[in-house]
Coordinates of N, CA and C in Angstrom, one line a residue:
X1 N 0.8 -1.2 0.0 CA 0.0 0.0 0.0 C 0.9 1.2 0.0
X2 N 0.6 2.2 -0.9 CA 1.4 3.4 -1.0 C 0.4 4.6 -0.8
X3 N 0.7 5.4 0.2 CA -0.1 6.6 0.6 C -1.6 6.2 0.7
X4 N -1.9 5.1 1.3 CA -3.3 4.7 1.5 C -4.0 4.1 0.3
X5 N -3.3 4.0 -0.8 CA -3.9 3.4 -2.1 C -3.5 2.0 -2.2
X6 N -4.4 1.1 -2.3 CA -4.1 -0.4 -2.5 C -3.2 -0.6 -3.7
X7 N -2.4 -1.6 -3.6 CA -1.4 -2.0 -4.6 C -2.0 -2.2 -6.0
X8 N -3.2 -2.6 -6.0 CA -3.8 -3.0 -7.3 C -4.0 -1.7 -8.2
X9 N -4.0 -0.5 -7.6 CA -4.1 0.7 -8.3 C -2.8 1.3 -8.8
X10 N -1.7 0.7 -8.4 CA -0.4 1.2 -8.8 C -0.1 0.6 -10.2
X11 N 0.4 1.5 -11.0 CA 0.7 1.1 -12.4 C 1.9 0.2 -12.4
X12 N 1.9 -0.9 -13.1 CA 3.0 -1.8 -13.1 C 4.2 -1.2 -13.8
X13 N 5.4 -1.5 -13.5 CA 6.6 -1.0 -14.1 C 6.7 -1.1 -15.6
X14 N 6.3 -2.3 -16.1 CA 6.3 -2.5 -17.5 C 5.4 -1.5 -18.3
X15 N 4.3 -1.2 -17.7 CA 3.4 -0.2 -18.3 C 4.0 1.2 -18.2
X16 N 4.6 1.5 -17.1 CA 5.3 2.8 -17.0 C 6.4 3.0 -18.1
X17 N 7.1 1.9 -18.4 CA 8.2 2.0 -19.4 C 7.6 2.3 -20.8
X18 N 6.5 1.8 -21.1 CA 5.9 1.9 -22.4 C 5.1 3.3 -22.5
X19 N 4.3 3.6 -21.5 CA 3.5 4.8 -21.6 C 4.3 6.1 -21.4
X20 N 5.3 6.1 -20.5 CA 6.1 7.2 -20.2 C 6.7 7.9 -21.4
X21 N 7.5 7.1 -22.2 CA 8.1 7.7 -23.4 C 7.1 8.2 -24.4
X22 N 6.0 7.5 -24.5 CA 4.9 8.0 -25.5 C 4.4 9.3 -25.1
X23 N 4.1 9.5 -23.8 CA 3.6 10.8 -23.3 C 4.6 11.8 -23.5
X24 N 5.9 11.5 -23.2 CA 6.9 12.5 -23.4 C 7.1 12.9 -24.8
X25 N 7.0 12.0 -25.7 CA 7.1 12.3 -27.2 C 5.9 13.2 -27.6
X26 N 4.7 12.9 -27.1 CA 3.5 13.7 -27.5 C 3.7 15.1 -26.9
X27 N 4.1 15.2 -25.7 CA 4.3 16.6 -25.2 C 5.4 17.4 -26.0
X28 N 6.5 16.7 -26.4 CA 7.5 17.3 -27.1 C 7.0 17.8 -28.5
X29 N 6.2 16.9 -29.1 CA 5.6 17.3 -30.4 C 4.6 18.5 -30.3
X30 N 3.9 18.6 -29.2 CA 3.0 19.7 -29.0 C 3.8 21.0 -28.7
X31 N 4.9 20.9 -28.0 CA 5.7 22.1 -27.7 C 6.4 22.6 -28.9
X32 N 6.8 21.7 -29.8 CA 7.4 22.1 -31.1 C 6.4 22.9 -32.0
X33 N 5.2 22.5 -31.9 CA 4.2 23.2 -32.7 C 4.0 24.7 -32.2
X34 N 4.3 25.0 -31.0 CA 4.1 26.3 -30.5 C 5.5 27.0 -30.4
X35 N 5.9 27.7 -31.5 CA 7.2 28.3 -31.5 C 7.1 29.7 -30.8
X36 N 8.2 30.2 -30.3 CA 8.2 31.5 -29.6 C 7.8 32.6 -30.6
X37 N 8.1 32.4 -31.9 CA 7.7 33.4 -32.9 C 6.2 33.5 -33.0
X38 N 5.5 32.3 -33.1 CA 4.1 32.3 -33.2 C 3.4 32.9 -32.0
X39 N 4.0 32.6 -30.8 CA 3.4 33.2 -29.6 C 3.6 34.7 -29.6
X40 N 4.7 35.2 -30.1 CA 5.0 36.6 -30.1 C 4.0 37.3 -31.1
X41 N 3.8 36.6 -32.3 CA 2.8 37.1 -33.3 C 1.4 37.2 -32.7
X42 N 1.0 36.2 -31.9 CA -0.3 36.2 -31.3 C -0.5 37.4 -30.3
X43 N 0.6 37.6 -29.5 CA 0.5 38.7 -28.6 C 0.5 40.1 -29.3
X44 N 1.3 40.2 -30.4 CA 1.3 41.4 -31.2 C -0.1 41.7 -31.8
X45 N -0.7 40.6 -32.3 CA -2.0 40.7 -33.0 C -3.1 41.1 -31.9
X46 N -3.0 40.5 -30.7 CA -4.0 40.9 -29.7 C -3.8 42.3 -29.2
X47 N -2.6 42.8 -29.1 CA -2.3 44.2 -28.7 C -2.8 45.1 -29.8
X48 N -2.6 44.8 -31.0 CA -3.1 45.7 -32.1 C -4.6 45.7 -32.1
X49 N -5.2 44.5 -31.9 CA -6.7 44.4 -31.9 C -7.3 45.2 -30.8
X50 N -6.6 45.3 -29.6 CA -7.1 46.1 -28.5 C -7.1 47.6 -28.8
X51 N -6.3 48.0 -29.8 CA -6.3 49.4 -30.2 C -7.3 49.6 -31.3
X52 N -7.4 48.7 -32.3 CA -8.3 48.8 -33.4 C -9.8 48.7 -33.0
X53 N -10.1 47.8 -32.2 CA -11.5 47.5 -31.9 C -12.3 48.7 -31.3
X54 N -11.7 49.4 -30.3 CA -12.4 50.6 -29.8 C -12.7 51.7 -30.9
X55 N -11.7 51.8 -31.8 CA -11.9 52.8 -32.8 C -13.0 52.4 -33.7
X56 N -13.1 51.1 -34.1 CA -14.1 50.6 -35.0 C -15.5 50.7 -34.3
X57 N -15.5 50.5 -33.0 CA -16.7 50.5 -32.2 C -17.3 51.9 -32.2
X58 N -16.5 52.9 -32.5 CA -17.0 54.3 -32.7 C -17.9 54.5 -33.9
X59 N -17.8 53.5 -34.8 CA -18.5 53.6 -36.1 C -19.6 52.6 -36.2
X60 N -19.6 51.6 -35.4 CA -20.7 50.5 -35.5 C -20.9 49.8 -34.2
X61 N -21.8 48.9 -34.2 CA -22.1 48.1 -33.0 C -20.9 47.2 -32.6
X62 N -20.7 46.9 -31.3 CA -19.6 46.1 -30.8 C -19.5 44.7 -31.5
X63 N -20.6 44.1 -31.7 CA -20.6 42.7 -32.4 C -20.1 42.9 -33.8
X64 N -20.5 43.9 -34.5 CA -20.0 44.1 -35.9 C -18.5 44.5 -35.9
X65 N -18.2 45.3 -34.9 CA -16.8 45.8 -34.8 C -15.8 44.7 -34.6
X66 N -16.2 43.7 -33.9 CA -15.4 42.5 -33.7 C -15.0 41.8 -35.0
X67 N -16.0 41.6 -35.8 CA -15.7 41.0 -37.1 C -14.9 41.9 -38.0
X68 N -15.2 43.2 -38.0 CA -14.4 44.1 -38.9 C -13.0 44.2 -38.4
X69 N -12.8 44.2 -37.1 CA -11.4 44.2 -36.5 C -10.7 43.0 -37.0
X70 N -11.3 41.9 -37.0 CA -10.6 40.6 -37.4 C -10.2 40.8 -38.9
X71 N -11.0 41.3 -39.7 CA -10.7 41.5 -41.1 C -9.5 42.5 -41.3
X72 N -9.6 43.6 -40.5 CA -8.5 44.6 -40.6 C -7.2 44.0 -40.2
X73 N -7.2 43.2 -39.1 CA -5.9 42.6 -38.6 C -5.4 41.6 -39.6
X74 N -6.3 40.9 -40.3 CA -5.9 39.9 -41.3 C -5.2 40.6 -42.5
X75 N -5.7 41.9 -42.8 CA -5.1 42.6 -44.0 C -3.9 43.4 -43.6
X76 N -3.5 43.5 -42.3 CA -2.4 44.3 -41.9 C -1.1 43.6 -42.1
X77 N 0.0 44.3 -42.4 CA 1.3 43.8 -42.5 C 1.9 43.8 -41.1
X78 N 3.0 43.0 -40.9 CA 3.5 42.9 -39.5 C 4.0 44.3 -39.0
X79 N 4.6 45.1 -39.8 CA 5.0 46.4 -39.3 C 3.9 47.3 -38.9
X80 N 2.7 47.2 -39.6 CA 1.5 47.9 -39.3 C 1.0 47.4 -38.0
X81 N 1.0 46.1 -37.7 CA 0.5 45.6 -36.5 C 1.4 46.1 -35.3
X82 N 2.7 46.2 -35.5 CA 3.6 46.7 -34.5 C 3.3 48.2 -34.2
X83 N 3.1 49.0 -35.3 CA 2.8 50.4 -35.1 C 1.5 50.5 -34.3
X84 N 0.5 49.7 -34.6 CA -0.8 49.8 -33.9 C -0.6 49.4 -32.4
X85 N 0.1 48.3 -32.2 CA 0.3 47.8 -30.9 C 1.1 48.8 -30.0
X86 N 1.9 49.7 -30.6 CA 2.6 50.7 -29.8 C 1.6 51.7 -29.2
X87 N 0.4 51.8 -29.7 CA -0.6 52.7 -29.3 C -1.5 52.2 -28.2
X88 N -1.2 51.1 -27.6 CA -2.0 50.5 -26.6 C -2.2 51.5 -25.4
X89 N -3.4 51.7 -25.0 CA -3.7 52.6 -23.9 C -3.8 54.1 -24.3
X90 N -3.8 54.4 -25.6 CA -3.8 55.9 -26.0 C -5.2 56.4 -26.2
X91 N -6.2 55.5 -26.1 CA -7.6 55.9 -26.3 C -7.8 56.6 -27.7
X92 N -7.5 55.9 -28.7 CA -7.7 56.4 -30.1 C -6.6 57.3 -30.5
X93 N -6.9 58.5 -30.9 CA -5.8 59.4 -31.4 C -5.7 59.4 -32.9
X94 N -5.0 60.3 -33.4 CA -4.9 60.5 -34.8 C -4.2 59.4 -35.6
X95 N -3.0 59.0 -35.0 CA -2.2 58.0 -35.7 C -2.9 56.6 -35.8
X96 N -3.5 56.1 -34.7 CA -4.2 54.8 -34.8 C -5.4 54.9 -35.7
X97 N -6.1 56.0 -35.6 CA -7.3 56.2 -36.4 C -7.0 56.2 -37.9
X98 N -5.9 56.9 -38.3 CA -5.4 56.9 -39.6 C -5.0 55.5 -40.1
X99 N -4.3 54.7 -39.2 CA -4.0 53.4 -39.5 C -5.2 52.5 -39.8
X100 N -6.2 52.7 -39.0 CA -7.4 51.9 -39.2 C -8.1 52.2 -40.5
X101 N -8.1 53.5 -40.9 CA -8.7 53.9 -42.1 C -7.9 53.4 -43.3
X102 N -6.6 53.4 -43.2 CA -5.7 52.8 -44.2 C -6.0 51.4 -44.4
X103 N -6.1 50.6 -43.3 CA -6.4 49.2 -43.4 C -7.7 49.0 -44.0
X104 N -8.7 49.8 -43.6 CA -10.1 49.6 -44.1 C -10.2 49.9 -45.6
X105 N -9.3 50.6 -46.2 CA -9.3 50.9 -47.6 C -8.7 49.8 -48.4
X106 N -8.0 48.9 -47.8 CA -7.4 47.8 -48.6 C -8.4 46.9 -49.2
X107 N -8.2 46.4 -50.5 CA -9.1 45.5 -51.1 C -9.3 44.2 -50.3
X108 N -8.3 43.7 -49.7 CA -8.4 42.4 -49.0 C -9.3 42.6 -47.8
X109 N -9.2 43.8 -47.1 CA -10.0 44.1 -45.9 C -11.5 44.3 -46.3
X110 N -11.6 45.1 -47.4 CA -13.0 45.4 -47.9 C -13.7 44.1 -48.3
X111 N -13.0 43.2 -49.0 CA -13.6 41.9 -49.4 C -13.9 41.1 -48.2
X112 N -13.1 41.0 -47.2 CA -13.4 40.2 -46.0 C -14.6 40.8 -45.3
X113 N -14.6 42.1 -45.2 CA -15.8 42.7 -44.5 C -17.1 42.5 -45.3
X114 N -17.0 42.6 -46.6 CA -18.2 42.4 -47.4 C -18.6 40.9 -47.4
X115 N -17.7 40.0 -47.4 CA -18.0 38.6 -47.4 C -18.7 38.2 -46.1
X116 N -18.3 38.9 -45.0 CA -18.9 38.6 -43.7 C -20.2 39.3 -43.5
X117 N -20.6 40.1 -44.5 CA -21.9 40.8 -44.4 C -21.9 41.9 -43.3
X118 N -20.7 42.5 -43.1 CA -20.5 43.6 -42.1 C -20.5 44.9 -42.8
X119 N -20.8 46.0 -42.1 CA -20.7 47.3 -42.8 C -19.2 47.8 -43.0
X120 N -19.0 48.5 -44.1 CA -17.7 49.0 -44.3 C -17.4 50.1 -43.4
X121 N -16.1 50.5 -43.3 CA -15.7 51.6 -42.4 C -16.0 52.9 -43.1
X122 N -16.7 53.8 -42.4 CA -17.0 55.1 -43.0 C -15.7 55.9 -43.2
X123 N -15.5 56.4 -44.3 CA -14.3 57.2 -44.6 C -13.1 56.5 -45.1
X124 N -13.2 55.1 -45.2 CA -12.2 54.3 -45.8 C -12.5 54.2 -47.3
X125 N -11.7 54.7 -48.1 CA -11.9 54.7 -49.6 C -11.3 53.5 -50.2

């Protein structure tokens, strides 16, 4: 008996030798799929989204703004995402608003917004 657990619940050594390496290999494969770069990109996208969404909510309902924000972030280049992410906590402003209008005028963003049945951004040509 080990810590009050009857011996019949203890995993036999032979099973531990087979299962242990398989679990370790599965964990290693999962960790390899999550690279530091993809994690950094996800954080950058989330930070940029926290700047873009409140600006877009000024033009439409929050539920619509969420979909439009997703389309804008998909159309953005990495350097544009970095520029938007730098404005976290600035409550709008001229530079982030201009960036959102620029993204909203891109054909890819306009197509994504239209395909989702969402309203286009006013002022984005």
